[in-house]
Tab-separated table of C-alpha atoms and ligand atoms in Angstrom:
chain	number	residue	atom	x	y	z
B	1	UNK	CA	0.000	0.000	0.000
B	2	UNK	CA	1.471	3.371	-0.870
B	3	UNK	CA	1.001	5.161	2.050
B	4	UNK	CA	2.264	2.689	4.112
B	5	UNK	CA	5.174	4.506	5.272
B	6	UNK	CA	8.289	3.163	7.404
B	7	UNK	CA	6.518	3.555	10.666
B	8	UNK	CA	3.481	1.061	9.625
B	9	UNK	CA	6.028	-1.454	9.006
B	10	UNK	CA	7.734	-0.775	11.973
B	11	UNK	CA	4.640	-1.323	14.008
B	12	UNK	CA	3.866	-4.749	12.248
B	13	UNK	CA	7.435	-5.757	12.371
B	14	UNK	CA	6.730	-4.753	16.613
B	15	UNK	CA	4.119	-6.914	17.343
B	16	UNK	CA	5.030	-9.492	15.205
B	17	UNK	CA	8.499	-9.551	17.396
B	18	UNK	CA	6.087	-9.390	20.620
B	19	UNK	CA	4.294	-12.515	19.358
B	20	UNK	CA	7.059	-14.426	18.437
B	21	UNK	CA	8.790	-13.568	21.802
B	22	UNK	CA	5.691	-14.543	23.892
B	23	UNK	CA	5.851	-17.675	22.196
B	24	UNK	CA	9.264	-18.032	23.282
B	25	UNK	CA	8.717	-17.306	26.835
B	26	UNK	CA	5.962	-19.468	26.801
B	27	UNK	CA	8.111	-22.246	25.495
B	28	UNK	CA	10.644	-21.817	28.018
B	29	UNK	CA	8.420	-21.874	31.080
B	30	UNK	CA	7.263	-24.864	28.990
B	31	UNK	CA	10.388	-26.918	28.966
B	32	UNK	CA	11.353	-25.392	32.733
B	33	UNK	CA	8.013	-26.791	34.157
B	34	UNK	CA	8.716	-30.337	32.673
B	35	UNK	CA	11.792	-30.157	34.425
B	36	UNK	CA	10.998	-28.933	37.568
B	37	UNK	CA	7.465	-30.939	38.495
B	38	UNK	CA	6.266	-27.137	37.518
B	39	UNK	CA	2.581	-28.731	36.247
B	40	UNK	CA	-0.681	-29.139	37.905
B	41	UNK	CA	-3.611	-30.766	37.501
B	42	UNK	CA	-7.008	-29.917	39.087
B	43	UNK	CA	-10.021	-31.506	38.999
B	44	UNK	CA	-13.461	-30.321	37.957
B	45	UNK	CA	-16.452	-32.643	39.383
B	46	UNK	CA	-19.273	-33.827	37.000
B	47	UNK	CA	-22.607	-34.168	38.361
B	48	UNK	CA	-25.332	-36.979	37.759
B	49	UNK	CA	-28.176	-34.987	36.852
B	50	UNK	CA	-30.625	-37.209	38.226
B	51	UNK	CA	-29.291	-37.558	41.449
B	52	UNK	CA	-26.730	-35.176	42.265
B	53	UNK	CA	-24.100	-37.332	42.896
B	54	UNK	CA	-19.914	-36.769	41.588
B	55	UNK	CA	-19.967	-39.415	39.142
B	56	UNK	CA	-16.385	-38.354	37.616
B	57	UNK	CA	-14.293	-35.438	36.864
B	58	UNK	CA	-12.217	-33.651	34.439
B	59	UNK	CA	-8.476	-32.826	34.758
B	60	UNK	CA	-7.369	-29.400	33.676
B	61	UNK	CA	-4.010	-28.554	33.710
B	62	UNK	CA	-2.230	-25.525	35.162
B	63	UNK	CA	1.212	-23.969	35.527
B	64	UNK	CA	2.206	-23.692	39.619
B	65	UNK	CA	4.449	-20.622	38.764
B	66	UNK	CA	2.559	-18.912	36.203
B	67	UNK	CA	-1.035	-17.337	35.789
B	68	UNK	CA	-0.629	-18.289	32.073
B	69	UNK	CA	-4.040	-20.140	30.891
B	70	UNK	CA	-3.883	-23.365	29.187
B	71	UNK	CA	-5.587	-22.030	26.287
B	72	UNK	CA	-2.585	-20.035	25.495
B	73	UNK	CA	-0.100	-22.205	26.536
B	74	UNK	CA	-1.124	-25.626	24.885
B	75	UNK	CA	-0.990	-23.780	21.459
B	76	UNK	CA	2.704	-23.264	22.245
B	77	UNK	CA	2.613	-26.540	23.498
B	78	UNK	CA	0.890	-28.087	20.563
B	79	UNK	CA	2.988	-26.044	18.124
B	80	UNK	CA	6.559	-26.966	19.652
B	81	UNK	CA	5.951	-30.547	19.830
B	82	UNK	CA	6.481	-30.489	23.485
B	83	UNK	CA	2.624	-31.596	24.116
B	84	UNK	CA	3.789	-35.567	23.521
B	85	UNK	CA	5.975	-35.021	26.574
B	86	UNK	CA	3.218	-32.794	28.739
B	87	UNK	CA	0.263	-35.484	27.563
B	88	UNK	CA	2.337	-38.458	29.010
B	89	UNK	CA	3.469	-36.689	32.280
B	90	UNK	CA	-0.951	-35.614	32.459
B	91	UNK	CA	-1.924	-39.346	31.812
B	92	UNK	CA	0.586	-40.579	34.239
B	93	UNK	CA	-0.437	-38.374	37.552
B	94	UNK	CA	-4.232	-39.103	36.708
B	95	UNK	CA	-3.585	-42.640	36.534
B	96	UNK	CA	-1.455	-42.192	39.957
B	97	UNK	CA	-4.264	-40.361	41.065
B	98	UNK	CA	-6.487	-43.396	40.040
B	99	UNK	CA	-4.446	-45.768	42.473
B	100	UNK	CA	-4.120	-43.082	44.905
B	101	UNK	CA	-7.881	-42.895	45.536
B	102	UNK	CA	-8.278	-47.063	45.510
B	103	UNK	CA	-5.717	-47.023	48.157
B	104	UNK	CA	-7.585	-44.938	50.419
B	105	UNK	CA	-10.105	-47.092	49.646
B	106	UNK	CA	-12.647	-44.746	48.058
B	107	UNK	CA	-15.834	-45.595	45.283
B	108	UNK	CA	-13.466	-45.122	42.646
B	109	UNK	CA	-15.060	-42.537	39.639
B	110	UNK	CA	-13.085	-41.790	36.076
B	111	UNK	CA	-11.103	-38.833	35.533
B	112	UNK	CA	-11.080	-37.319	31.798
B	113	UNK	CA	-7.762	-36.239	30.550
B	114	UNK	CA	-8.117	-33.860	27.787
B	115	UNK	CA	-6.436	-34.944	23.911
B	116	UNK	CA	-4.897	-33.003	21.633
B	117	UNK	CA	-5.160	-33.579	17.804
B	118	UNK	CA	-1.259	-33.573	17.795
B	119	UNK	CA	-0.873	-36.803	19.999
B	120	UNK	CA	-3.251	-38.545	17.680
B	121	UNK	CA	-1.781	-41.726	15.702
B	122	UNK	CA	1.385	-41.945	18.370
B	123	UNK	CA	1.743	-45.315	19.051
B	124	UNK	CA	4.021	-44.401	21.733
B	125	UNK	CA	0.891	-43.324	23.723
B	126	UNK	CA	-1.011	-46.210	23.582
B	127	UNK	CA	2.132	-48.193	25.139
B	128	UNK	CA	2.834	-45.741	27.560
B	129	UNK	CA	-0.488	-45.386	28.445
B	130	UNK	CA	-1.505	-49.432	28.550
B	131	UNK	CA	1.790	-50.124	30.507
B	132	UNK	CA	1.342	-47.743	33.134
B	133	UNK	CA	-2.046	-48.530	33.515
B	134	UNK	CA	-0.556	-52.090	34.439
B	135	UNK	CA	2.049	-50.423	36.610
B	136	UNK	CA	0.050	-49.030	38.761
B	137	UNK	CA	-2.507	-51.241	39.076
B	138	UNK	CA	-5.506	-49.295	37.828
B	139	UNK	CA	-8.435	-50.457	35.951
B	140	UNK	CA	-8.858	-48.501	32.379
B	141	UNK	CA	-12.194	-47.839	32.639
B	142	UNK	CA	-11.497	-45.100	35.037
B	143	UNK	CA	-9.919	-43.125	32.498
B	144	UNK	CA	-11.729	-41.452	29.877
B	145	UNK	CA	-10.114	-39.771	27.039
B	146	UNK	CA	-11.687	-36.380	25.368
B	147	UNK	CA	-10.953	-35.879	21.858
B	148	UNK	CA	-12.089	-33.109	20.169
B	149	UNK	CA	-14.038	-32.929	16.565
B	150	UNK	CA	-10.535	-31.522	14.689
B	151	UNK	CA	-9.001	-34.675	15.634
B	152	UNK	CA	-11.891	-36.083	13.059
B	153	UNK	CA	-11.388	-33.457	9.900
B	154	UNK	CA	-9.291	-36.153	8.098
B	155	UNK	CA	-11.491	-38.671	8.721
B	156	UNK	CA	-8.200	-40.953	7.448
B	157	UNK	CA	-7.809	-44.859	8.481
B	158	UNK	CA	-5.104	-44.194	10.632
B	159	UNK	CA	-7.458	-41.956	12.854
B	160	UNK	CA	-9.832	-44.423	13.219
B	161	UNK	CA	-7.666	-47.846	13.888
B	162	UNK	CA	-5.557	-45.147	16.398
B	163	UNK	CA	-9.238	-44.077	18.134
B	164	UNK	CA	-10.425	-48.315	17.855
B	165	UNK	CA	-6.673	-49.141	19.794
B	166	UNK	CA	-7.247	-46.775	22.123
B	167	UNK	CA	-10.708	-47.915	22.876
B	168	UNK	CA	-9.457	-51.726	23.125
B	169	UNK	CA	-6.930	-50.084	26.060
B	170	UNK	CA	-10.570	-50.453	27.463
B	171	UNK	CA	-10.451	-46.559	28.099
B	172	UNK	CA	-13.396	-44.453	28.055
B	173	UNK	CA	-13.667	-41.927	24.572
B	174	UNK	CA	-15.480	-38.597	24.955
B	175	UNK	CA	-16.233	-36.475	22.302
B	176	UNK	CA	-15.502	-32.689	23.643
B	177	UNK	CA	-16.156	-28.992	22.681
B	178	UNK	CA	-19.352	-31.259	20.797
B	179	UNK	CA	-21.590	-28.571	18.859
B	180	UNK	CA	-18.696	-26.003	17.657
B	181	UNK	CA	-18.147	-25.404	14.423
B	182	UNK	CA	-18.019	-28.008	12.041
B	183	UNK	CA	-20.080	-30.462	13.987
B	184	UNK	CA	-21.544	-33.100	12.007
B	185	UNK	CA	-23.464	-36.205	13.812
B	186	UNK	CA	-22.578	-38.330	11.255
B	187	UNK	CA	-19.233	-38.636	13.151
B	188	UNK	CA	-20.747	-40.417	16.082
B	189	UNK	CA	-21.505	-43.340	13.803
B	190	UNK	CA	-17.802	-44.236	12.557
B	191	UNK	CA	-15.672	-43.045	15.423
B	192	UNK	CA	-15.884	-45.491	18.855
B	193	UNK	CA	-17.149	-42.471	21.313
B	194	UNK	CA	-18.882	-43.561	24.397
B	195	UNK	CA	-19.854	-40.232	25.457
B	196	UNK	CA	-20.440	-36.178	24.042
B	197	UNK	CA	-19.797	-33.591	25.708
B	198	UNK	CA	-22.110	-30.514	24.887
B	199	UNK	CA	-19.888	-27.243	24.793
B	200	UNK	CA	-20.641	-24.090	26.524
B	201	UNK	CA	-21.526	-22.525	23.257
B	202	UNK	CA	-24.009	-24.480	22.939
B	203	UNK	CA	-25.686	-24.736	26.173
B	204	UNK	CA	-25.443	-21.237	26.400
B	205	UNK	CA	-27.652	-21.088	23.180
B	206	UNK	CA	-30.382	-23.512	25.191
B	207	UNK	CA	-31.002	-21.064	27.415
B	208	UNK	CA	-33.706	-19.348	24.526
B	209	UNK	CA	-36.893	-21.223	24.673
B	210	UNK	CA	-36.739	-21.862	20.863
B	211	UNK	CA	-33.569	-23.821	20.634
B	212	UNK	CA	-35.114	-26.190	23.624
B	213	UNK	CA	-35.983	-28.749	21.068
B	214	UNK	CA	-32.822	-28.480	19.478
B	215	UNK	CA	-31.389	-29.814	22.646
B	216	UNK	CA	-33.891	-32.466	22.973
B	217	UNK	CA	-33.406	-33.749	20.150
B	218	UNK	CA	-30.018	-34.109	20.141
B	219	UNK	CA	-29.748	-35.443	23.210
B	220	UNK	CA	-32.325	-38.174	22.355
B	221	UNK	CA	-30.291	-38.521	19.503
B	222	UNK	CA	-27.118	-39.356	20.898
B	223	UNK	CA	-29.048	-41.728	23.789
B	224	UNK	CA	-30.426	-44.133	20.336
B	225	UNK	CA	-26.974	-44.006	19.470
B	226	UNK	CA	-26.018	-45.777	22.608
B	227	UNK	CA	-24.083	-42.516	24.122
B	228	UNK	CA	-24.603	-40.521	27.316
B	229	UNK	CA	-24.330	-36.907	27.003
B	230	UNK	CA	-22.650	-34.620	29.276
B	231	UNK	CA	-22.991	-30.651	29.055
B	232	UNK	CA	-20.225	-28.445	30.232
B	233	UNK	CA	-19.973	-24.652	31.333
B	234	UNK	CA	-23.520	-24.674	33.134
B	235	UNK	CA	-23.274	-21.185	35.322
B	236	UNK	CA	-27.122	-21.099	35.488
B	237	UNK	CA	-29.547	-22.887	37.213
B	238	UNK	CA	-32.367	-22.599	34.443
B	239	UNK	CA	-29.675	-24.468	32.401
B	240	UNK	CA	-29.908	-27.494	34.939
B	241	UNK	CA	-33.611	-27.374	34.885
B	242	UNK	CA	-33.861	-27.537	30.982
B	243	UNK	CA	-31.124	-29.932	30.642
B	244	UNK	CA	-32.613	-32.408	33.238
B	245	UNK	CA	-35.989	-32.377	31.602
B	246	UNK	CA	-34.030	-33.271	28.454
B	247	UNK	CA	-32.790	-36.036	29.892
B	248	UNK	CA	-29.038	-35.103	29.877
B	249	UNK	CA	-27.275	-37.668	32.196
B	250	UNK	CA	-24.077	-35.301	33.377
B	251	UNK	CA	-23.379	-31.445	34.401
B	252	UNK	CA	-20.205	-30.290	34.668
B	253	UNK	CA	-20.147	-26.015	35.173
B	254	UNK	CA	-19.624	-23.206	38.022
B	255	UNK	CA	-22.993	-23.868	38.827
B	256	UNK	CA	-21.836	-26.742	40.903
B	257	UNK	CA	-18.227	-26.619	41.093
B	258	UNK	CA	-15.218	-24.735	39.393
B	259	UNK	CA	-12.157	-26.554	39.372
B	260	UNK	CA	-10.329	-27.910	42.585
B	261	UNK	CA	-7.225	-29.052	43.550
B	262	UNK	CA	-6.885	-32.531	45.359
B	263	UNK	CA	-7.328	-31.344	48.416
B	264	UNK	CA	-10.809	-30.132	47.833
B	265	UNK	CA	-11.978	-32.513	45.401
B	266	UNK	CA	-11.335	-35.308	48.092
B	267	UNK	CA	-13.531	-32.910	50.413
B	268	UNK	CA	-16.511	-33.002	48.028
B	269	UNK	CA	-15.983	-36.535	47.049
B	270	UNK	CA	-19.267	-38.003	48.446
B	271	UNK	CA	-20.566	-34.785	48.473
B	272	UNK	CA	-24.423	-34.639	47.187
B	273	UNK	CA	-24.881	-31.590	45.194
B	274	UNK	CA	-28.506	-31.336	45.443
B	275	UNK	CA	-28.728	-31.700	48.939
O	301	C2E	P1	-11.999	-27.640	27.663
O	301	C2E	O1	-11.439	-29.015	27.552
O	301	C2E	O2	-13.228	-27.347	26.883
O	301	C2E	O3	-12.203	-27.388	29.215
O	301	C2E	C1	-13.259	-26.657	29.761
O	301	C2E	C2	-12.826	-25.274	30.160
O	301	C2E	O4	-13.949	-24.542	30.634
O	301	C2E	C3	-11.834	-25.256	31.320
O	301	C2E	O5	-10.974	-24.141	31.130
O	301	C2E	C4	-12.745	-25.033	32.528
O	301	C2E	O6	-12.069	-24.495	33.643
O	301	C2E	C5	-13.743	-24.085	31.943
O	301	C2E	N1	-15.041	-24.124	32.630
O	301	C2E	C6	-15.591	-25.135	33.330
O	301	C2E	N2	-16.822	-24.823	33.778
O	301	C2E	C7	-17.082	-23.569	33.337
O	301	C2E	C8	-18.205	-22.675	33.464
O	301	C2E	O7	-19.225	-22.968	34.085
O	301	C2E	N3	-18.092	-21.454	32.861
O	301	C2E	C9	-16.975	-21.078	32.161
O	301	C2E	N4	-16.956	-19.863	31.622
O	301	C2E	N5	-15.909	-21.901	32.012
O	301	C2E	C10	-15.958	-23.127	32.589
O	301	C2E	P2	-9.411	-24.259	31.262
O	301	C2E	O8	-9.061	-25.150	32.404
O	301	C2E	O9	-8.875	-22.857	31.269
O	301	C2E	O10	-8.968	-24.985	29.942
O	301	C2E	C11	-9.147	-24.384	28.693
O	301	C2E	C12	-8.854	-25.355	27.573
O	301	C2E	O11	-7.462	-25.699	27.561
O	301	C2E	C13	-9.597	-26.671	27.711
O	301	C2E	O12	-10.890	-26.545	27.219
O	301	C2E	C14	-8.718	-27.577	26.864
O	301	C2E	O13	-9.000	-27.432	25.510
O	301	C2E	C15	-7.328	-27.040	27.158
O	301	C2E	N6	-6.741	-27.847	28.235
O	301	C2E	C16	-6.840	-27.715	29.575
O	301	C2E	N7	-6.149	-28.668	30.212
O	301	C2E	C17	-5.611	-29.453	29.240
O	301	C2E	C18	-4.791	-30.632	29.247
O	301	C2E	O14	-4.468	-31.205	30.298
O	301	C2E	N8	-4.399	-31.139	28.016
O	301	C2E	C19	-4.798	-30.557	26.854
O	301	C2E	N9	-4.384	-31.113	25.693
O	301	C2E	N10	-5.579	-29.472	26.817
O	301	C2E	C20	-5.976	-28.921	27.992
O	302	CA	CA1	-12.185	-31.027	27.856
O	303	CA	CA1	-14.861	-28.789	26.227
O	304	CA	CA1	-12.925	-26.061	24.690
């Protein structure tokens, strides 16, 4: 553009430098926190809708150190490769957190560990994850794995044997972030999912009147298909009505819980959340 003097290009040429240097901090703290036991996981609870009862929860991670949210840093993550590394160290403390809560003898509930599209189709997972399973001593049904809908935009072979060996683990599947863009139902047929997970977006969008049926009908939907549905990011109690007379079978949101660390989750553990 002509009148795009020096000083436009110096401001582009600014913030590009400011990206790419964020991305190298990020990085760093990255590689540091692998290193130094500097992740965190916490816990959110999910709630039987029927009855109120935890029947599982989510792990999120965090950085100890650092304020920085996992949506920007698992980009970085994602992007630098070092997410292979950060999955299996994730998969690893749930699973000791599996065994952790058998040996105190507690009614043992699955914890979801969230999947990125870049770990998809390494085979190195599937032995790490199977053997330390075995290690430990934990059953595989008590971990569920979340995959989200990019994982399925090749819809190649590969994908699919990948999601089918990771299935015959004997691991839980759960499609997340279900209902954002390029959503198509016709997924849920090929891919080996035992569960959806309704994003925020969406519920959000059930709390006009005239998308109710919407929701019914996809919930009813994915129940013929032999899959329970769970909704995620309910703040509002009209949410948990609707949902409920839907038929929805899990809430996870603020409403009920944000997430906790250890320490509180095992507080709440046999907590009732109706009562
Ligand atoms: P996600 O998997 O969709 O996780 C749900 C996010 O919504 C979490 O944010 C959770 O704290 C937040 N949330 C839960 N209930 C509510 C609610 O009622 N209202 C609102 N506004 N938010 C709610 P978080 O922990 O910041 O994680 C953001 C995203 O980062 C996750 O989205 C996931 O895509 C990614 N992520 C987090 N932990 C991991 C991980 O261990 N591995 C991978 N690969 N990704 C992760
Ligand atoms: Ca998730
Ligand atoms: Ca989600
Ligand atoms: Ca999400």
């Amino acid at each position: 553009v002509k009148h795009s003097g020096k000083n436009n290009y110096m401001f582009f040429d600014t913030e590009m430098l400011k990206k790419l240097k964020e991305k190298v901090e990020i990085e760093n703290v990255l590689r540091e926190a692998l290193k130094t036991e500097g992740f965190k996981l916490l816990y959110q609870p999910q709630i039987h809708v029927k009855t109120g009862w935890m029947i599982g929860c989510e792990a999120l991670l965090r950085l100890k150190d650092s304020p920085i949210s996992p949506a920007t840093f698992i980009p970085v993550a994602e992007e630098t490769g070092l997410i292979m590394e950060i999955g299996k160290w994730i998969t690893k403390e749930v699973i000791l957190q599996v065994a952790a809560w058998k040996e105190k003898g507690l009614d043992l509930k699955p914890i979801a560990i969230n999947f990125s599209a870049k770990q998809l189709n390494d085979k190195e997972y599937l032995a790490f994850l199977e053997k330390t399973l075995k290690e430990k001593g934990v059953e595989p049904q008590y971990i569920e794995i979340e995959i989200t809908e990019s994982i399925l935009l090749e819809r190649t072979e590969s994908t699919i044997a990948f999601l089918n060996q990771l299935k015959n683990i004997g691991v839980k599947i759960a499609l997340d972030d279900f209902g954002t863009g390029y959503s198509s139902l016709s997924y849920l047929t090929f891919i080996p999912v035992d569960k959806i997970k309704l994003d925020k977006s969406l519920n959000d969008k059930f709390l006009e009147i005239d998308n109710m049926k919407v929701m019914n009908s996809l919930i009813s939907l994915a129940h013929s298909l032999g899959l329970e549905v769970i909704a995620e990011g309910i703040e509002e109690e009209a949410q948990y009505v609707r949902l409920k007379t839907g038929g929805c079978d899990y809430i996870q949101g603020y409403l009920f819980s944000k997430p906790l660390t250890i320490e509180e989750i095992e507080k709440i553990y046999n907590h009732n959340f109706l009562k």
